[in-house]
Coordinates of N, CA and C in Angstrom, one line a residue:
M10 N -4.5 -59.6 -16.9 CA -4.6 -59.2 -18.1 C -4.7 -60.2 -19.4
S11 N -5.6 -60.0 -20.4 CA -5.7 -61.1 -21.4 C -4.6 -61.4 -22.1
T12 N -4.1 -62.8 -22.2 CA -2.9 -63.2 -22.8 C -3.1 -64.1 -23.7
V13 N -2.1 -64.2 -24.9 CA -2.1 -65.3 -26.0 C -0.8 -65.6 -26.1
V14 N -0.6 -67.0 -26.0 CA 0.7 -67.6 -26.3 C 0.8 -68.1 -27.8
I15 N 1.7 -67.5 -28.6 CA 1.7 -67.8 -30.0 C 3.0 -68.9 -30.2
I16 N 2.5 -70.0 -30.8 CA 3.4 -71.1 -31.0 C 3.3 -71.4 -32.6
P17 N 4.5 -70.9 -33.1 CA 4.5 -71.3 -34.5 C 4.9 -72.8 -34.8
T18 N 4.5 -73.5 -35.8 CA 4.8 -74.8 -36.1 C 5.1 -75.0 -37.5
Y19 N 5.9 -75.9 -37.7 CA 6.3 -76.6 -39.0 C 6.9 -78.0 -38.7
N20 N 6.1 -78.9 -39.1 CA 6.5 -80.3 -38.9 C 6.8 -80.6 -37.3
E21 N 5.8 -80.2 -36.4 CA 5.9 -80.4 -35.0 C 4.9 -81.3 -34.5
L22 N 4.4 -82.2 -35.2 CA 3.4 -83.2 -35.0 C 3.7 -84.0 -33.5
E23 N 4.9 -84.4 -33.3 CA 5.1 -85.1 -32.1 C 5.1 -84.3 -30.8
T24 N 5.7 -83.1 -31.1 CA 5.8 -82.3 -29.8 C 4.7 -81.1 -29.5
L25 N 4.0 -81.0 -30.4 CA 2.8 -79.8 -30.3 C 1.8 -80.2 -29.3
P26 N 1.4 -81.4 -29.2 CA 0.2 -81.8 -28.0 C 0.8 -81.5 -26.6
E27 N 2.1 -81.9 -26.5 CA 2.8 -81.8 -25.1 C 3.2 -80.4 -24.8
A28 N 3.4 -79.6 -25.9 CA 3.7 -78.1 -25.7 C 2.4 -77.3 -25.3
V29 N 1.3 -77.6 -26.0 CA -0.1 -77.0 -25.5 C -0.4 -77.5 -24.3
K30 N -0.3 -78.8 -23.8 CA -0.6 -79.3 -22.8 C 0.2 -78.6 -21.4
A31 N 1.5 -78.3 -21.8 CA 2.3 -77.5 -20.7 C 1.8 -76.1 -20.5
V32 N 1.4 -75.5 -21.7 CA 1.1 -74.1 -21.4 C -0.3 -74.2 -20.8
R33 N -1.2 -75.0 -21.2 CA -2.5 -74.9 -20.5 C -2.4 -75.2 -18.8
I34 N -1.5 -76.0 -18.5 CA -1.2 -76.1 -17.0 C -0.5 -75.3 -16.4
A35 N 0.5 -74.4 -17.2 CA 1.3 -73.4 -16.4 C 0.3 -72.1 -16.2
V36 N -0.3 -71.6 -17.4 CA -1.1 -70.5 -17.4 C -2.6 -70.8 -17.8
P37 N -3.3 -71.6 -17.0 CA -4.8 -71.9 -17.4 C -5.6 -70.8 -18.0
D38 N -5.4 -69.7 -17.8 CA -6.3 -68.6 -18.2 C -5.9 -67.8 -19.6
A39 N -4.6 -68.2 -20.0 CA -4.0 -67.9 -21.2 C -4.8 -68.7 -22.4
N40 N -4.8 -67.9 -23.5 CA -5.2 -68.4 -24.8 C -3.9 -68.9 -25.6
I41 N -4.1 -69.9 -26.5 CA -3.0 -70.3 -27.3 C -3.3 -70.1 -28.7
L42 N -2.4 -69.6 -29.6 CA -2.5 -69.4 -31.0 C -1.5 -70.3 -31.7
I43 N -1.7 -71.2 -32.4 CA -0.8 -72.1 -33.3 C -0.9 -71.4 -34.6
V44 N 0.3 -71.2 -35.1 CA 0.6 -70.6 -36.5 C 1.2 -71.8 -37.1
D45 N 0.5 -72.4 -38.1 CA 1.2 -73.5 -38.9 C 1.5 -73.1 -40.3
D46 N 2.7 -73.4 -40.7 CA 3.0 -73.1 -42.0 C 2.9 -74.2 -43.1
N47 N 1.6 -74.7 -43.1 CA 1.3 -75.7 -44.1 C 2.2 -76.8 -43.8
S48 N 2.4 -77.5 -42.5 CA 3.5 -78.6 -42.2 C 3.0 -79.9 -43.1
P49 N 3.9 -80.5 -43.8 CA 3.6 -81.8 -44.6 C 3.3 -82.8 -43.6
D50 N 3.8 -82.9 -42.4 CA 3.6 -84.0 -41.7 C 2.3 -84.0 -40.8
G51 N 1.5 -83.2 -41.2 CA 0.1 -83.4 -40.4 C -0.1 -82.4 -39.3
T52 N 0.8 -81.7 -39.1 CA 0.9 -80.7 -37.8 C -0.4 -79.8 -37.7
G53 N -0.8 -79.2 -38.8 CA -1.9 -78.3 -39.0 C -3.3 -79.2 -38.6
A54 N -3.3 -80.4 -39.1 CA -4.6 -81.1 -38.7 C -4.5 -81.4 -37.4
K55 N -3.4 -81.6 -36.5 CA -3.4 -81.9 -35.2 C -3.8 -80.6 -34.6
A56 N -3.1 -79.6 -34.8 CA -3.6 -78.2 -34.2 C -5.1 -78.0 -34.4
D57 N -5.8 -78.3 -35.3 CA -7.2 -78.2 -35.6 C -7.9 -79.0 -34.6
A58 N -7.5 -80.2 -34.4 CA -8.1 -81.2 -33.4 C -7.8 -80.7 -32.1
L59 N -6.8 -80.3 -31.7 CA -6.6 -79.5 -30.4 C -7.5 -78.4 -30.1
A60 N -7.6 -77.6 -31.2 CA -8.5 -76.6 -30.9 C -9.9 -76.8 -30.9
S61 N -10.2 -77.9 -31.5 CA -11.9 -78.4 -31.5 C -12.1 -78.9 -30.1
A62 N -11.0 -79.4 -29.3 CA -11.3 -79.9 -28.0 C -11.1 -78.9 -26.7
D63 N -10.5 -77.6 -27.2 CA -10.3 -76.7 -26.2 C -10.6 -75.1 -26.7
P64 N -11.6 -74.7 -26.1 CA -11.9 -73.2 -26.8 C -10.7 -72.2 -26.4
F65 N -9.6 -72.6 -25.6 CA -8.6 -71.6 -25.4 C -7.5 -71.8 -26.4
V66 N -7.8 -72.8 -27.4 CA -6.8 -73.0 -28.4 C -7.4 -72.6 -29.6
H67 N -6.4 -71.9 -30.5 CA -6.8 -71.3 -31.9 C -5.8 -71.8 -32.9
V68 N -6.0 -71.7 -34.0 CA -5.1 -72.1 -35.2 C -5.3 -70.9 -36.3
L69 N -4.0 -70.7 -36.7 CA -3.8 -69.8 -37.9 C -3.2 -70.6 -38.9
H70 N -3.8 -70.8 -40.0 CA -3.1 -71.6 -41.0 C -2.5 -70.8 -42.0
R71 N -1.2 -71.0 -42.3 CA -0.6 -70.0 -43.3 C -0.2 -71.0 -44.5
T72 N -0.4 -70.5 -45.8 CA -0.1 -71.5 -47.1 C 1.2 -71.9 -47.5
E73 N 2.1 -71.3 -46.8 CA 3.6 -71.7 -47.1 C 4.7 -71.4 -45.9
K74 N 5.8 -71.8 -45.9 CA 6.7 -71.7 -45.0 C 7.6 -70.4 -45.4
T75 N 7.5 -69.3 -44.8 CA 8.2 -68.0 -45.2 C 9.1 -67.7 -44.1
G76 N 9.4 -68.3 -43.2 CA 10.2 -67.9 -42.0 C 9.7 -67.8 -40.6
L77 N 10.1 -67.7 -39.6 CA 9.7 -67.7 -38.4 C 9.3 -66.3 -38.3
G78 N 10.0 -65.2 -38.6 CA 9.5 -64.0 -38.5 C 8.1 -63.7 -39.0
D79 N 7.9 -64.2 -40.3 CA 6.7 -63.9 -40.9 C 5.6 -64.8 -40.1
A80 N 5.9 -65.7 -39.7 CA 4.8 -66.4 -38.8 C 4.5 -65.6 -37.6
Y81 N 5.6 -65.2 -37.0 CA 5.3 -64.5 -35.8 C 4.4 -63.2 -35.9
L82 N 4.9 -62.5 -37.2 CA 4.3 -61.2 -37.6 C 2.5 -61.5 -37.9
A83 N 2.4 -62.7 -38.3 CA 1.1 -63.0 -38.7 C 0.2 -63.3 -37.2
G84 N 1.0 -64.1 -36.4 CA 0.3 -64.1 -35.2 C 0.1 -62.9 -34.4
F85 N 1.1 -61.9 -34.4 CA 0.9 -60.7 -33.7 C -0.3 -60.0 -34.1
A86 N -0.3 -60.0 -35.7 CA -1.6 -59.3 -36.3 C -3.0 -59.7 -35.8
W87 N -2.9 -61.2 -35.6 CA -4.1 -61.9 -35.1 C -4.5 -61.6 -33.6
A88 N -3.4 -61.6 -33.0 CA -3.6 -61.2 -31.3 C -3.9 -59.7 -31.2
L89 N -3.5 -58.9 -31.8 CA -3.7 -57.5 -31.9 C -5.1 -57.3 -32.4
E90 N -5.5 -57.9 -33.3 CA -7.0 -57.7 -33.8 C -7.9 -58.4 -32.7
H91 N -7.5 -59.3 -31.9 CA -8.5 -60.0 -31.1 C -8.3 -59.3 -29.8
G92 N -7.5 -58.3 -29.6 CA -7.7 -57.5 -28.3 C -6.8 -58.0 -27.2
F93 N -5.9 -58.9 -27.3 CA -5.1 -59.4 -26.4 C -4.1 -58.4 -25.9
E94 N -3.8 -58.3 -24.6 CA -3.0 -57.2 -23.8 C -1.5 -57.7 -23.8
I95 N -1.3 -59.0 -23.5 CA 0.0 -59.6 -23.3 C 0.2 -60.6 -24.5
I96 N 1.1 -60.6 -25.2 CA 1.5 -61.6 -26.3 C 2.7 -62.2 -26.1
V97 N 2.7 -63.6 -25.9 CA 4.0 -64.3 -26.0 C 4.4 -65.1 -27.1
E98 N 5.7 -65.3 -27.2 CA 6.2 -66.1 -28.3 C 6.9 -67.4 -27.5
M99 N 6.7 -68.4 -27.9 CA 7.0 -69.7 -27.4 C 7.3 -70.7 -28.6
D100 N 8.4 -71.6 -28.5 CA 8.4 -72.8 -29.4 C 7.7 -73.9 -29.2
A101 N 7.3 -74.8 -30.1 CA 6.6 -75.9 -30.0 C 7.4 -77.2 -29.8
D102 N 8.8 -77.0 -29.6 CA 9.6 -78.3 -29.5 C 10.0 -78.5 -28.2
G103 N 9.4 -78.0 -26.9 CA 9.6 -78.3 -25.6 C 10.9 -77.6 -25.2
S104 N 11.7 -76.8 -25.8 CA 12.9 -76.1 -25.4 C 12.7 -75.2 -24.5
H105 N 11.5 -74.5 -24.5 CA 11.0 -73.3 -23.7 C 10.2 -73.9 -22.5
P106 N 10.8 -73.5 -21.2 CA 10.0 -74.1 -20.3 C 8.5 -73.4 -19.7
A107 N 7.5 -74.2 -20.0 CA 6.3 -73.4 -19.7 C 6.1 -72.9 -18.3
S108 N 6.9 -73.5 -17.4 CA 6.8 -73.3 -15.6 C 7.1 -71.8 -15.9
R109 N 7.9 -71.3 -16.7 CA 8.4 -69.7 -16.7 C 7.5 -68.8 -17.3
L110 N 6.3 -69.4 -17.8 CA 5.4 -68.4 -18.5 C 4.8 -67.5 -17.5
G111 N 4.3 -67.8 -16.3 CA 4.0 -67.0 -15.4 C 4.8 -65.9 -14.9
A112 N 6.1 -66.1 -14.9 CA 7.1 -65.0 -14.5 C 7.1 -64.0 -15.6
L113 N 7.2 -64.7 -16.8 CA 7.3 -63.6 -18.0 C 6.1 -62.7 -18.3
I114 N 5.0 -63.2 -18.3 CA 3.9 -62.6 -18.1 C 3.7 -61.6 -17.1
G115 N 4.0 -62.0 -16.0 CA 4.0 -61.1 -14.8 C 4.9 -60.0 -14.9
A116 N 5.9 -60.0 -15.6 CA 7.0 -58.9 -15.5 C 6.4 -58.0 -16.6
V117 N 5.7 -58.3 -17.5 CA 5.0 -57.2 -18.4 C 3.7 -56.7 -18.0
S118 N 3.2 -57.3 -16.9 CA 1.9 -57.0 -16.5 C 1.9 -56.1 -15.3
A119 N 3.1 -55.7 -14.7 CA 3.2 -54.8 -13.5 C 4.5 -54.3 -13.5
P120 N 4.6 -53.1 -13.0 CA 6.0 -52.3 -12.9 C 6.9 -52.9 -12.0
T121 N 8.1 -52.9 -12.2 CA 9.2 -53.6 -11.2 C 9.3 -52.8 -10.0
V122 N 9.1 -51.2 -10.2 CA 9.1 -50.5 -9.1 C 7.9 -49.6 -9.2
P123 N 7.3 -49.4 -7.9 CA 6.1 -48.6 -7.9 C 6.3 -47.3 -8.7
G124 N 5.3 -46.8 -9.4 CA 5.5 -45.7 -10.1 C 6.2 -45.7 -11.3
A125 N 7.1 -46.8 -11.7 CA 7.7 -46.9 -12.8 C 6.9 -47.4 -13.9
H126 N 7.4 -47.1 -15.2 CA 6.8 -47.6 -16.4 C 6.9 -49.0 -16.5
Y127 N 5.9 -49.6 -17.1 CA 5.9 -51.1 -17.3 C 6.8 -51.5 -18.2
P128 N 7.6 -52.6 -18.0 CA 8.5 -53.2 -19.0 C 7.8 -53.5 -20.4
G129 N 8.2 -53.2 -21.5 CA 7.6 -53.4 -22.5 C 7.9 -54.9 -23.2
L130 N 9.0 -55.5 -22.8 CA 9.4 -56.8 -23.3 C 10.0 -57.5 -22.1
A131 N 9.7 -58.7 -21.9 CA 10.4 -59.8 -20.8 C 10.9 -60.9 -22.0
I132 N 12.1 -61.3 -21.5 CA 12.8 -62.4 -22.3 C 13.2 -63.4 -21.4
G133 N 12.8 -64.5 -21.8 CA 13.5 -65.8 -21.1 C 14.7 -66.0 -21.6
S134 N 15.7 -65.8 -20.7 CA 17.1 -65.6 -21.1 C 17.9 -67.0 -20.6
R135 N 18.8 -67.4 -21.5 CA 19.7 -68.4 -21.3 C 21.0 -67.9 -20.6
W136 N 21.3 -66.6 -20.8 CA 22.5 -66.0 -20.5 C 22.7 -65.1 -19.4
V137 N 21.7 -64.8 -18.6 CA 21.6 -64.0 -17.6 C 22.1 -65.1 -16.4
T138 N 22.4 -64.5 -15.1 CA 22.6 -65.5 -14.0 C 21.4 -66.3 -13.8
G139 N 21.7 -67.4 -13.4 CA 20.5 -68.3 -13.3 C 20.0 -69.1 -14.5
G140 N 20.3 -68.6 -15.7 CA 19.9 -69.1 -17.0 C 20.9 -70.3 -17.4
S141 N 20.4 -71.2 -18.2 CA 21.1 -72.4 -18.6 C 20.7 -73.0 -19.7
V142 N 21.7 -73.9 -20.4 CA 21.2 -74.6 -21.6 C 21.6 -76.1 -21.2
V143 N 20.7 -77.1 -21.7 CA 20.9 -78.4 -21.5 C 20.9 -79.2 -22.8
N144 N 22.0 -79.9 -22.8 CA 22.1 -80.9 -24.3 C 22.6 -80.3 -25.4
W145 N 23.1 -79.1 -25.4 CA 23.3 -78.3 -26.5 C 25.1 -78.9 -26.7
P146 N 25.4 -79.1 -28.1 CA 26.9 -79.5 -28.3 C 27.7 -78.0 -28.3
A147 N 28.8 -78.2 -28.3 CA 29.7 -77.0 -28.0 C 29.6 -75.9 -29.2
H148 N 29.4 -76.2 -30.3 CA 29.5 -75.5 -31.4 C 28.1 -74.7 -31.3
R149 N 27.0 -75.2 -30.8 CA 25.7 -74.3 -30.7 C 26.0 -73.3 -29.5
L150 N 26.5 -73.9 -28.5 CA 27.0 -72.7 -27.2 C 27.7 -71.9 -27.8
F151 N 28.8 -72.0 -28.6 CA 29.7 -71.0 -29.0 C 28.8 -70.1 -30.1
L152 N 28.0 -70.6 -31.0 CA 27.3 -69.8 -31.7 C 26.3 -68.8 -31.0
S153 N 25.6 -69.3 -30.1 CA 24.6 -68.5 -29.4 C 25.2 -67.3 -28.6
R154 N 26.3 -68.0 -27.9 CA 27.0 -66.9 -26.9 C 27.7 -65.7 -27.9
G155 N 28.1 -66.2 -28.9 CA 29.0 -65.3 -30.0 C 27.9 -64.4 -30.5
A156 N 26.8 -64.9 -31.1 CA 25.9 -64.0 -31.6 C 25.4 -62.9 -30.7
N157 N 25.1 -63.3 -29.5 CA 24.6 -62.4 -28.5 C 25.8 -61.3 -28.0
A158 N 27.0 -61.7 -27.9 CA 27.9 -60.9 -27.8 C 28.1 -59.9 -28.9
Y159 N 28.2 -60.3 -30.0 CA 28.5 -59.5 -31.2 C 27.2 -58.5 -31.3
A160 N 25.9 -59.0 -31.0 CA 24.8 -58.1 -31.1 C 25.1 -57.0 -30.0
R161 N 25.3 -57.4 -28.8 CA 25.6 -56.2 -27.6 C 26.7 -55.1 -28.1
I162 N 27.7 -55.7 -28.7 CA 28.8 -54.8 -29.1 C 28.4 -54.1 -30.1
A163 N 28.1 -54.6 -31.3 CA 27.6 -53.8 -32.4 C 26.5 -52.9 -32.5
L164 N 25.5 -53.3 -31.5 CA 24.3 -52.3 -31.3 C 24.3 -51.4 -30.3
G165 N 25.3 -51.7 -29.2 CA 25.5 -50.8 -28.2 C 24.1 -51.1 -27.2
I166 N 23.6 -52.4 -27.1 CA 22.6 -52.7 -26.2 C 23.1 -53.4 -25.0
N167 N 22.3 -53.5 -23.9 CA 22.8 -54.4 -22.8 C 21.7 -55.5 -22.5
V168 N 21.5 -56.2 -23.6 CA 20.6 -57.2 -23.6 C 21.6 -58.6 -23.8
K169 N 21.5 -59.5 -22.9 CA 22.5 -60.6 -22.9 C 22.0 -61.7 -23.9
D170 N 20.7 -61.9 -24.2 CA 20.2 -62.9 -24.9 C 19.0 -62.4 -26.0
S171 N 19.4 -61.5 -26.8 CA 18.5 -60.7 -27.8 C 18.1 -61.9 -28.9
T172 N 18.7 -62.8 -29.1 CA 18.3 -63.8 -30.0 C 17.1 -64.9 -29.3
A173 N 16.9 -64.7 -28.1 CA 16.0 -65.7 -27.6 C 14.6 -65.6 -28.1
G174 N 13.9 -66.7 -28.2 CA 12.5 -66.7 -28.7 C 11.6 -67.1 -27.9
F175 N 11.9 -67.0 -26.5 CA 10.9 -67.2 -25.5 C 10.7 -65.9 -24.9
R176 N 9.5 -65.0 -25.1 CA 9.5 -63.7 -24.7 C 8.0 -63.2 -24.7
A177 N 7.8 -62.2 -23.9 CA 6.4 -61.5 -23.7 C 6.4 -60.0 -24.0
F178 N 5.4 -59.7 -24.9 CA 5.3 -58.3 -25.1 C 4.1 -57.6 -24.6
R179 N 4.1 -56.4 -24.1 CA 2.7 -55.7 -24.1 C 2.3 -55.4 -25.4
A180 N 0.9 -55.5 -25.7 CA 0.4 -55.2 -26.7 C 0.6 -53.8 -27.4
E181 N 0.7 -52.8 -26.4 CA 0.8 -51.5 -26.9 C 2.2 -51.2 -27.4
V182 N 3.2 -52.1 -27.0 CA 4.6 -52.0 -27.4 C 4.7 -52.6 -29.1
L183 N 4.0 -53.5 -29.1 CA 4.0 -54.1 -30.6 C 3.2 -53.2 -31.6
R184 N 2.3 -52.6 -31.0 CA 1.5 -51.4 -31.8 C 2.4 -50.3 -32.3
G185 N 3.5 -50.0 -31.4 CA 4.2 -48.8 -31.5 C 5.7 -48.8 -32.2
I186 N 5.9 -50.2 -32.8 CA 7.3 -50.2 -33.2 C 7.3 -50.8 -34.6
H187 N 6.3 -50.3 -35.5 CA 6.4 -50.5 -36.8 C 6.6 -51.8 -37.3
L188 N 5.7 -52.8 -36.9 CA 5.8 -54.2 -37.3 C 5.7 -54.3 -38.8
E189 N 4.9 -53.3 -39.5 CA 4.7 -53.5 -41.1 C 6.1 -53.2 -41.7
E190 N 7.0 -52.8 -40.8 CA 8.4 -52.6 -41.6 C 9.3 -53.7 -41.3
V191 N 9.1 -54.7 -40.6 CA 10.0 -55.7 -40.1 C 10.1 -56.6 -41.4
N192 N 11.5 -57.0 -41.6 CA 11.6 -57.9 -42.9 C 12.8 -59.0 -42.4
S193 N 12.7 -59.4 -41.3 CA 13.8 -60.3 -40.7 C 13.4 -61.6 -40.4
H194 N 14.3 -62.6 -40.1 CA 13.9 -64.0 -39.9 C 14.6 -64.6 -38.7
G195 N 14.4 -65.7 -38.1 CA 15.2 -66.4 -37.4 C 15.8 -65.6 -36.3
Y196 N 17.1 -66.0 -35.9 CA 17.8 -65.1 -35.0 C 17.7 -63.6 -35.2
C197 N 17.8 -63.1 -36.4 CA 17.6 -61.8 -36.8 C 16.4 -61.2 -36.5
F198 N 15.3 -61.9 -36.6 CA 14.0 -61.3 -36.2 C 13.8 -60.9 -34.9
Q199 N 14.4 -61.8 -34.0 CA 14.3 -61.5 -32.4 C 15.2 -60.3 -32.2
I200 N 16.4 -60.1 -32.7 CA 17.3 -59.1 -32.5 C 16.5 -57.9 -33.0
D201 N 15.9 -58.0 -34.1 CA 15.4 -56.7 -34.8 C 14.3 -56.1 -33.7
L202 N 13.3 -57.0 -33.3 CA 12.2 -56.6 -32.3 C 12.9 -56.0 -30.9
T203 N 13.9 -56.8 -30.6 CA 14.4 -56.3 -29.1 C 14.9 -54.8 -29.3
L204 N 15.6 -54.6 -30.6 CA 16.3 -53.3 -30.9 C 15.2 -52.3 -31.0
R205 N 14.1 -52.6 -31.7 CA 12.8 -51.8 -31.9 C 12.3 -51.4 -30.5
V206 N 12.2 -52.4 -29.6 CA 11.5 -52.1 -28.3 C 12.4 -51.2 -27.7
L207 N 13.7 -51.2 -27.6 CA 14.6 -50.4 -26.8 C 14.6 -49.0 -27.6
D208 N 14.7 -48.8 -28.7 CA 14.6 -47.7 -29.5 C 13.2 -46.8 -29.3
A209 N 12.2 -47.6 -29.0 CA 11.0 -46.9 -28.8 C 10.8 -46.4 -27.4
G210 N 11.8 -46.6 -26.5 CA 12.0 -46.1 -25.2 C 11.2 -47.0 -24.1
Y211 N 11.1 -48.3 -24.6 CA 10.7 -49.2 -23.4 C 11.9 -50.0 -22.8
T212 N 11.6 -50.5 -21.7 CA 12.4 -51.3 -20.8 C 12.4 -52.8 -21.3
V213 N 13.5 -53.2 -21.4 CA 13.6 -54.8 -21.6 C 14.1 -55.6 -20.3
V214 N 13.3 -56.5 -19.7 CA 13.8 -57.3 -18.7 C 14.2 -58.8 -19.0
E215 N 15.2 -59.2 -18.5 CA 15.6 -60.7 -18.8 C 15.3 -61.6 -17.7
L216 N 14.7 -62.6 -17.6 CA 14.4 -63.6 -16.6 C 15.1 -65.0 -17.0
P217 N 15.7 -65.6 -16.0 CA 16.5 -66.7 -16.3 C 15.7 -68.0 -16.6
I218 N 16.2 -68.8 -17.5 CA 15.3 -70.2 -17.9 C 16.2 -71.2 -18.1
E219 N 15.9 -72.5 -18.0 CA 16.6 -73.6 -18.4 C 16.3 -73.9 -19.8
F220 N 17.0 -73.6 -20.8 CA 16.6 -74.2 -22.1 C 16.9 -75.4 -22.5
K221 N 16.1 -76.3 -22.9 CA 16.5 -77.5 -23.4 C 16.5 -77.9 -24.7
E222 N 17.5 -78.6 -25.3 CA 17.5 -78.8 -26.6 C 16.3 -79.8 -26.8
R223 N 15.8 -79.8 -28.0 CA 14.7 -80.5 -28.6 C 15.1 -82.0 -28.6
E224 N 14.2 -82.9 -28.2 CA 14.5 -84.5 -28.0 C 14.0 -85.2 -29.4
T225 N 13.0 -84.5 -30.1 CA 12.6 -84.9 -31.3 C 12.5 -84.0 -32.3
G226 N 12.5 -84.4 -33.7 CA 12.3 -83.5 -34.7 C 13.7 -82.7 -35.1
E227 N 13.8 -81.9 -36.0 CA 15.0 -81.3 -36.4 C 15.0 -79.7 -36.0
S228 N 16.1 -79.1 -35.7 CA 16.2 -77.8 -35.6 C 16.1 -77.0 -36.9
K229 N 15.5 -76.0 -36.7 CA 15.3 -75.0 -38.0 C 16.5 -74.1 -38.3
M230 N 17.6 -74.2 -37.4 CA 18.6 -73.5 -37.4 C 19.4 -73.8 -38.6
S231 N 19.8 -72.7 -39.5 CA 20.7 -73.0 -40.8 C 21.8 -71.9 -41.0
K232 N 22.6 -72.1 -41.8 CA 23.6 -71.2 -42.1 C 23.2 -70.1 -42.7
N233 N 22.0 -69.9 -43.3 CA 21.5 -68.8 -44.0 C 20.8 -67.9 -42.8
I234 N 20.3 -68.6 -41.9 CA 19.8 -67.8 -40.7 C 21.0 -67.1 -39.9
V235 N 22.0 -67.7 -39.8 CA 23.1 -67.1 -39.2 C 23.7 -66.1 -40.0
V236 N 23.8 -66.3 -41.3 CA 24.5 -65.2 -42.2 C 23.5 -64.0 -42.3
E237 N 22.4 -64.2 -42.3 CA 21.3 -63.1 -42.3 C 21.6 -62.2 -41.0
A238 N 21.6 -62.7 -39.9 CA 21.6 -62.1 -38.7 C 22.9 -61.4 -38.5
M239 N 24.1 -62.0 -39.0 CA 25.5 -61.3 -38.9 C 25.4 -60.1 -40.0
K240 N 24.8 -60.1 -41.1 CA 24.9 -59.1 -41.9 C 24.0 -57.9 -41.4
S241 N 22.7 -58.4 -41.0 CA 21.8 -57.3 -40.5 C 22.3 -56.5 -39.4
V242 N 23.0 -57.2 -38.2 CA 23.5 -56.7 -37.1 C 24.4 -55.8 -37.4
T243 N 25.4 -56.1 -38.3 CA 26.5 -55.3 -38.7 C 25.8 -53.9 -39.2
A244 N 25.1 -54.1 -40.4 CA 24.4 -53.0 -40.9 C 23.6 -52.0 -40.0
W245 N 23.0 -52.4 -39.1 CA 22.2 -51.9 -37.9 C 23.3 -51.1 -37.1
G246 N 24.3 -51.8 -36.7 CA 25.3 -51.1 -35.9 C 25.9 -50.0 -36.5
W247 N 26.2 -50.2 -37.8 CA 27.0 -49.0 -38.6 C 25.9 -47.9 -38.6
Q248 N 24.5 -48.1 -38.9 CA 23.6 -47.0 -39.0 C 23.4 -46.4 -37.8
R249 N 23.6 -47.2 -36.4 CA 23.2 -46.6 -35.1 C 24.4 -45.6 -34.9
R250 N 25.6 -45.9 -35.5 CA 26.6 -45.1 -35.0 C 27.0 -43.8 -35.8
F251 N 26.6 -44.2 -37.4 CA 27.0 -43.1 -38.1 C 25.9 -42.6 -39.0
G252 N 24.6 -42.9 -38.6 CA 23.3 -42.6 -39.3 C 22.3 -42.5 -38.2
K253 N 21.1 -42.7 -38.7 CA 19.8 -42.8 -37.8 C 19.9 -43.6 -36.7
K254 N 19.2 -43.3 -35.5 CA 19.4 -44.3 -34.4 C 18.5 -45.3 -34.8
N255 N 17.4 -45.3 -35.1 CA 16.3 -46.3 -35.3 C 16.6 -47.1 -36.7
S256 N 17.7 -47.7 -36.6 CA 18.4 -48.3 -37.8 C 17.6 -49.4 -38.2
T257 N 16.5 -50.0 -37.4 CA 15.9 -51.3 -38.1 C 14.8 -50.8 -38.9
S258 N 14.5 -49.7 -39.2 CA 13.2 -49.2 -39.9 C 13.3 -49.5 -41.4
S259 N 14.5 -49.7 -41.8 CA 14.7 -50.3 -43.1 C 15.0 -51.6 -43.4
S260 N 14.8 -52.4 -42.2 CA 15.1 -53.8 -42.3 C 14.1 -54.7 -43.0

């Protein structure tokens, strides 16, 4: 099935070439879409150079940095317009193992049980059995585990890593979950889409990965992203218990 790996970038000049190389080695038949938010460090120009040298690499330039969620939504729109059947999210900083791309793509390319429905979303998960995190300080481990535990309890879902940013969707799923209504960012964006996929009746599968903390550059995590996620998850959980089930439609 035709696949595109979307890699959003903002000041990823040092890590982007290796990320692209790793994807091309792991899944040679997949295309890559780099979505650059007008990086001041020259990442956009580097992306253009990579695309000029490889017909499987494409670049979408955005004029400003408005958040990870907006970057992925722009990438999704491009991918759907160009007819890709499997759409993958992946970071540019080397934290997501390209060696697991084949497994993620395969999980949404075929049913897990003969005659069963295809999973709509496959997540590269840090917190299922076999998953792990390398080189994270204790406070980051606590934050991620806590955020995911809170999301499970508040939303009543059974996904252990709903904040994960390494994931593969079937295109038909993205077409059916009202992306035009999504207005979330960071951790919150990933939880939002996970919840929408589940509420639309699709299966979510989690595959273990080894997540490595970036070695260069700066993390995009911020206090505002965490606060947004906590507020939104609390509101969605309240609505799911006492209001309409598809609570993210107003997010």
